[in-house]
Coordinates of N, CA and C in Angstrom, one line a residue:
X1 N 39.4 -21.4 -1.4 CA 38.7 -21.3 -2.7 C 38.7 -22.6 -3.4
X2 N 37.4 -22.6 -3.9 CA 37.5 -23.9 -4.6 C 37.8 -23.7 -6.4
X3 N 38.1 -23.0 -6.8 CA 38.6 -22.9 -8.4 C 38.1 -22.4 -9.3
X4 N 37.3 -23.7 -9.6 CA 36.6 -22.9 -10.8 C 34.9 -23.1 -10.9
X5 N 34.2 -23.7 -9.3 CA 33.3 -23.7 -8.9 C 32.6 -22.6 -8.9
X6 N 33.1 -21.2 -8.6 CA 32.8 -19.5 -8.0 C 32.0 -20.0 -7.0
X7 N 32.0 -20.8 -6.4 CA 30.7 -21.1 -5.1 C 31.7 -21.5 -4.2
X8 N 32.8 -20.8 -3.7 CA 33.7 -21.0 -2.6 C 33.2 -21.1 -1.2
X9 N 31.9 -20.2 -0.8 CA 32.0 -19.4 0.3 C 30.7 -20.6 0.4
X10 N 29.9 -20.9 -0.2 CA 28.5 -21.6 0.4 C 29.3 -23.2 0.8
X11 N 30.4 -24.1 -0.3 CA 30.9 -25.0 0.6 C 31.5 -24.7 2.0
X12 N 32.0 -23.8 2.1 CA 32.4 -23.7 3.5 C 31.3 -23.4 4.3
X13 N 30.7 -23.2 4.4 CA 29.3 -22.1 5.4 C 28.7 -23.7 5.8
X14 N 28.7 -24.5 4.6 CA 27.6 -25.7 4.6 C 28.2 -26.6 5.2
X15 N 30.0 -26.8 5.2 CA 30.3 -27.7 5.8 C 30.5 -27.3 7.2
X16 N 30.7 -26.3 7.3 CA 31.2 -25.8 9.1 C 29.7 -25.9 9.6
X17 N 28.6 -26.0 9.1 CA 27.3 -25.8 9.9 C 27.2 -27.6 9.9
X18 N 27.6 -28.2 9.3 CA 27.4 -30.0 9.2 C 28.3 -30.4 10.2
X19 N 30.1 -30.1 10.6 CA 30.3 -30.2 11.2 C 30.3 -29.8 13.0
X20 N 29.4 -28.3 13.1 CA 29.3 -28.3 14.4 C 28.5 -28.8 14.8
X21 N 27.2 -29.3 13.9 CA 26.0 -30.6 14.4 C 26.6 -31.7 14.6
X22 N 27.8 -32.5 13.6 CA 28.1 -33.9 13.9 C 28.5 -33.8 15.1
X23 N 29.4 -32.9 16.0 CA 30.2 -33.4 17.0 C 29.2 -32.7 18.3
X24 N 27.8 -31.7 17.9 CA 27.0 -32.0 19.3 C 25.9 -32.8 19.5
X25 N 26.1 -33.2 20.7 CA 24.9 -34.4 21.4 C 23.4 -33.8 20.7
X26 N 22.7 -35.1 20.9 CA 21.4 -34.4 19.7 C 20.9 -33.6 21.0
X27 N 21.1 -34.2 22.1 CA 19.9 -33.3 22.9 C 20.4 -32.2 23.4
X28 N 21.1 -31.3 22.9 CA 21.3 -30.1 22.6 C 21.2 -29.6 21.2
X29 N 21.1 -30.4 19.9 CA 21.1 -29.5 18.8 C 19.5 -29.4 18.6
X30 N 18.8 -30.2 18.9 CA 17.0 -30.4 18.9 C 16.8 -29.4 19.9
X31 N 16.9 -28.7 20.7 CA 16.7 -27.6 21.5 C 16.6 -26.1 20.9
X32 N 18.0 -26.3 20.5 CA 18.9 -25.0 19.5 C 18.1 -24.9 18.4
X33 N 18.1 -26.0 17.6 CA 17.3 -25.8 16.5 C 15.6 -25.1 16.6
X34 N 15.1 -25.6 17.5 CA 13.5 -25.4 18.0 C 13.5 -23.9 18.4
X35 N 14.3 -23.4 19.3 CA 14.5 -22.0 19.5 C 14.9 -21.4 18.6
X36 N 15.6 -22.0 17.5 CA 15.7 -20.8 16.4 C 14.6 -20.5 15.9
X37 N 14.0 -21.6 15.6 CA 12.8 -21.5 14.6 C 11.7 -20.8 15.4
X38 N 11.6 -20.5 16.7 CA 10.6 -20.3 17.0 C 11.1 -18.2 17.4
X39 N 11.9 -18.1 17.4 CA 12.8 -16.9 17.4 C 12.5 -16.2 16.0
X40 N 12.9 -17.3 15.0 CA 12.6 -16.7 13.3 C 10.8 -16.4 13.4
X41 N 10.5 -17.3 14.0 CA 8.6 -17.1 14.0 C 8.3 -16.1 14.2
X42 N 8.6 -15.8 15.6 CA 8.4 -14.7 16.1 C 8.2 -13.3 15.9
X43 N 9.6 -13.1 15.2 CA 9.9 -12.2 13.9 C 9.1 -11.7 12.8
X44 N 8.6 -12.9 12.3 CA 7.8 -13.3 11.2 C 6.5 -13.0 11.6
X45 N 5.8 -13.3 12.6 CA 4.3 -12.9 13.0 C 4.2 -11.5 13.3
X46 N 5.3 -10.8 14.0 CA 5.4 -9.5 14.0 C 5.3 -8.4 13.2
X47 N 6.6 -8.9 11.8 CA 6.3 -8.3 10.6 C 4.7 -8.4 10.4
X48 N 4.5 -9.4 9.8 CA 3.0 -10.0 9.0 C 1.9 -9.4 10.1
X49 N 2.0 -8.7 11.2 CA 0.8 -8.5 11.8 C 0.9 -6.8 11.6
X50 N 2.2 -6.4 11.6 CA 2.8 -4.9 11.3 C 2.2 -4.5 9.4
X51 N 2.2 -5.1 8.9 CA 1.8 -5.0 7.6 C 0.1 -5.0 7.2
X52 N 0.0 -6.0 8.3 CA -1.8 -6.5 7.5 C -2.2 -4.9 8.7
X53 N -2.1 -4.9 9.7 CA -2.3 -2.9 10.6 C -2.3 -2.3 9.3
X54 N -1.2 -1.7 8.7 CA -1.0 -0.7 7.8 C -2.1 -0.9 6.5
X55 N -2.0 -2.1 5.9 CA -3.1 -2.6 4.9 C -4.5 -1.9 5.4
X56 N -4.7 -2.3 6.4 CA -6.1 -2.5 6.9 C -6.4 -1.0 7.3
X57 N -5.5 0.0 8.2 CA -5.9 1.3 8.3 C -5.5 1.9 6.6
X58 N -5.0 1.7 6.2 CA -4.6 2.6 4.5 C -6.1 2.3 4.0
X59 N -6.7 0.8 3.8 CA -8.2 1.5 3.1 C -9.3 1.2 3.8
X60 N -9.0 1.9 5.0 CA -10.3 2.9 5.3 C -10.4 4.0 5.1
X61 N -11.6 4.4 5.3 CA -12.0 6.0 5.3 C -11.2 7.0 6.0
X62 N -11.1 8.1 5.4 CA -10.8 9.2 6.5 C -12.2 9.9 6.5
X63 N -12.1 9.7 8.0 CA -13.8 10.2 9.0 C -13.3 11.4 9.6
X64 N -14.5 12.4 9.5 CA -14.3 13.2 10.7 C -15.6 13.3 11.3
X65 N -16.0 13.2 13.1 CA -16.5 13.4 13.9 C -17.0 14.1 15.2
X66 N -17.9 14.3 15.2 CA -17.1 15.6 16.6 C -17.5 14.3 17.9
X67 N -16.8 14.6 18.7 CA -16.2 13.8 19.8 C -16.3 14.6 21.0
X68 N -16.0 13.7 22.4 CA -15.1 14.5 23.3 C -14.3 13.4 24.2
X69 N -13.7 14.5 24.7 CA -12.4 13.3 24.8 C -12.5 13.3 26.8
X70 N -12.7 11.3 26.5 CA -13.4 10.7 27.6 C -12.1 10.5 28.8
X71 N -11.2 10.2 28.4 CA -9.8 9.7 29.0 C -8.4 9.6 28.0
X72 N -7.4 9.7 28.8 CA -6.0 9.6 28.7 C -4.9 8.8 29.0
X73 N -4.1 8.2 28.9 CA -2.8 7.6 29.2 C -1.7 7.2 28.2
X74 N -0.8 6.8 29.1 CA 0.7 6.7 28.6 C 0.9 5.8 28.7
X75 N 1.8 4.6 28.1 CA 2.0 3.5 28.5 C 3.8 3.4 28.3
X76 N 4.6 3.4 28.6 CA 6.1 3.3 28.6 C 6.6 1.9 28.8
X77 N 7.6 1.6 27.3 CA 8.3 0.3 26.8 C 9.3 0.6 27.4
X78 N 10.3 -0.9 27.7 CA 11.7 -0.6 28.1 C 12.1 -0.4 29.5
X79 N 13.2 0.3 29.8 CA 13.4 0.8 30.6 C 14.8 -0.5 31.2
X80 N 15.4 0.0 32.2 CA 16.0 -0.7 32.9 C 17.5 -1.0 32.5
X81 N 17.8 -1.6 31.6 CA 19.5 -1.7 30.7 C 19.2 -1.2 29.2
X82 N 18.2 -0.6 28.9 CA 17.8 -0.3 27.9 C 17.2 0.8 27.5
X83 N 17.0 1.6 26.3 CA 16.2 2.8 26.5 C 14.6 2.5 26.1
X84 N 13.9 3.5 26.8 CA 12.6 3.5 27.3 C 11.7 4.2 25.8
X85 N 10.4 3.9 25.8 CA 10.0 4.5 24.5 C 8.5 4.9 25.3
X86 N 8.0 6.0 25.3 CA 6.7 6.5 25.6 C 5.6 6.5 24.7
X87 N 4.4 5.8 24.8 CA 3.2 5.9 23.8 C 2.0 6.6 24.3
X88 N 1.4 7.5 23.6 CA 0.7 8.3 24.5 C -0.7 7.7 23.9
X89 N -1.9 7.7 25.0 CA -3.6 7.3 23.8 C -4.3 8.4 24.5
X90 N -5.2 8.9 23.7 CA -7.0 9.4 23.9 C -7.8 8.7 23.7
X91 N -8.7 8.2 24.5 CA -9.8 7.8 24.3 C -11.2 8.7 24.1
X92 N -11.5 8.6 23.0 CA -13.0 9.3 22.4 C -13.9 9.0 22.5
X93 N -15.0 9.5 22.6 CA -16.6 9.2 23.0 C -17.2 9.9 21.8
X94 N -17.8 9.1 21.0 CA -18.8 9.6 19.8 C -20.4 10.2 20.2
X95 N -20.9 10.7 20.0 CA -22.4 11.4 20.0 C -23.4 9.8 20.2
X96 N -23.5 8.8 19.8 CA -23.9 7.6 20.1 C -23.1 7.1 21.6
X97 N -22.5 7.4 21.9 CA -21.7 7.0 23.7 C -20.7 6.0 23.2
X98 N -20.3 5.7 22.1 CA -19.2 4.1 22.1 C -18.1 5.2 22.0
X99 N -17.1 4.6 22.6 CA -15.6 4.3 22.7 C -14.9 4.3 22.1
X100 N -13.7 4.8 21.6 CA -12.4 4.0 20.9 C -11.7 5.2 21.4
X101 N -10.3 4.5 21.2 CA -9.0 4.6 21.6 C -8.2 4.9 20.4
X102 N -7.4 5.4 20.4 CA -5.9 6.3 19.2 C -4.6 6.7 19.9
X103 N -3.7 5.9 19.9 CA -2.6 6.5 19.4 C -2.2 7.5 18.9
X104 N -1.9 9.0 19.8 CA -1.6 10.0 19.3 C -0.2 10.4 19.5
X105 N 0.4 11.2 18.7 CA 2.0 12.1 18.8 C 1.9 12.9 20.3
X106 N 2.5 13.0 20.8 CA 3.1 13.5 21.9 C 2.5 15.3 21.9
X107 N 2.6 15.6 21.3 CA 2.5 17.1 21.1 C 1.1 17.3 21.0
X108 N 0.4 16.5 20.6 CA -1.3 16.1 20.2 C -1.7 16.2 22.1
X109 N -0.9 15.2 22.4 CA -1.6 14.5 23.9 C -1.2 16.0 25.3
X110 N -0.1 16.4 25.0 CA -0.1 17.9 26.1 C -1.1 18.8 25.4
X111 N -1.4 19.0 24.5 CA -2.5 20.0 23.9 C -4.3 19.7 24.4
X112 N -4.5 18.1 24.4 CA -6.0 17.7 24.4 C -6.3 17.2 25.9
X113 N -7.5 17.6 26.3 CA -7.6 17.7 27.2 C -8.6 16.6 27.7
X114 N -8.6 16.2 28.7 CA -9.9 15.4 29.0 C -11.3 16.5 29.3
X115 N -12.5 15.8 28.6 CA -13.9 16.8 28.6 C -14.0 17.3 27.3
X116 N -12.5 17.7 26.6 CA -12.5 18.9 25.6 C -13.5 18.0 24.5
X117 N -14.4 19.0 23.3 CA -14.9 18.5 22.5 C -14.6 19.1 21.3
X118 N -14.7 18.4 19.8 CA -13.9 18.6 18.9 C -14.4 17.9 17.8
X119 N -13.6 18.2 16.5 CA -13.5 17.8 15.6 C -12.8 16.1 15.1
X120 N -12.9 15.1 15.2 CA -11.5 14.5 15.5 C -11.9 13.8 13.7
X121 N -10.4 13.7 13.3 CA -10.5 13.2 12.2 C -9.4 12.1 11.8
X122 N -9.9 10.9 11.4 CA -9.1 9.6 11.7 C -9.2 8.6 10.6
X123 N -8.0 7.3 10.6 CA -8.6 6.7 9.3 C -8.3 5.8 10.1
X124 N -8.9 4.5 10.2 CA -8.6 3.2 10.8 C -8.3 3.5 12.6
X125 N -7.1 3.0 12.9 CA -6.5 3.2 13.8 C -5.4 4.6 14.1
X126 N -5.7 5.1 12.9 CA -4.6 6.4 12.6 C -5.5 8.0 13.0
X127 N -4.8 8.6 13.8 CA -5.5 9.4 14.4 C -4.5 11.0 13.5
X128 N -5.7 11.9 13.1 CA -5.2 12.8 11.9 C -4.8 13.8 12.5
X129 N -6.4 14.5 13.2 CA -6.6 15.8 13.7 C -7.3 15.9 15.1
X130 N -7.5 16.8 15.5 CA -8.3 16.9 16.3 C -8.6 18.5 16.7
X131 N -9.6 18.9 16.5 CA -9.6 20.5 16.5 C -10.9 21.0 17.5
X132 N -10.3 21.6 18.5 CA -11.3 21.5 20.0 C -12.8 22.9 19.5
X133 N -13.8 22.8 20.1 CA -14.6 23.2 19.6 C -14.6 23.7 20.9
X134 N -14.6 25.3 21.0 CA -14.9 26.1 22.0 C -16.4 26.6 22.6

């Protein structure tokens, strides 16, 4: 502790991070350094792309359409020393013939059927309802 500074803990942090630079070769701390920052980036574009998604589906409309549902799949993260995460989509066919794709909950995707037609109701990329029309 340094006394009567109350800033004990940032001189030490600041000097042990100056001394484990002085005593390595640069052409290992210019490496280290580059990978950090590009590691923090990484991070950083992730957040910032996870937020402007949310932004951007929050103010749109909530649409409802009747549809039928063109196609299906699953796509599964992970796996191997790790645990696994399952993402299920429908792809929709509007009364005009275009396309799009949704991200649905699990319980959505064993219930909808490929062919089936419906109600679907969505805001952006967020998929609400979908209520099959018999």
């Amino acid at each position: 502790m340094t006394g009567s500074s109350g800033d004990w803990m940032g001189d030490d942090i600041t000097s042990g991070i100056a001394d484990f630079f002085h005593d390595v070769p640069l052409y290992f701390a210019i490496p280290f350094v580059v990978i950090f920052l590009m590691i923090i980036s990484l991070f950083a574009i992730g957040i910032i792309k996870t937020i402007s998604q949310w932004l951007h589906n929050r103010a749109q409309d909530v649409l409802t359409e009747p549809v039928m549902v063109s196609g299906k799949r699953q796509h599964v993260r992970g796996g191997s020393n790790s645990s696994t995460s399952t993402y299920y989509y429908i792809t929709f066919e509007k009364q005009d013939r275009s396309r799009f794709e949704l991200e649905v909950p699990e319980e959505q995707y064993g219930i909808i059927a490929e062919g089936d037609n419906g109600q679907l109701t969505y805001q952006g990329s967020w998929f609400k309802t979908f209520e099959r029309i018999v």
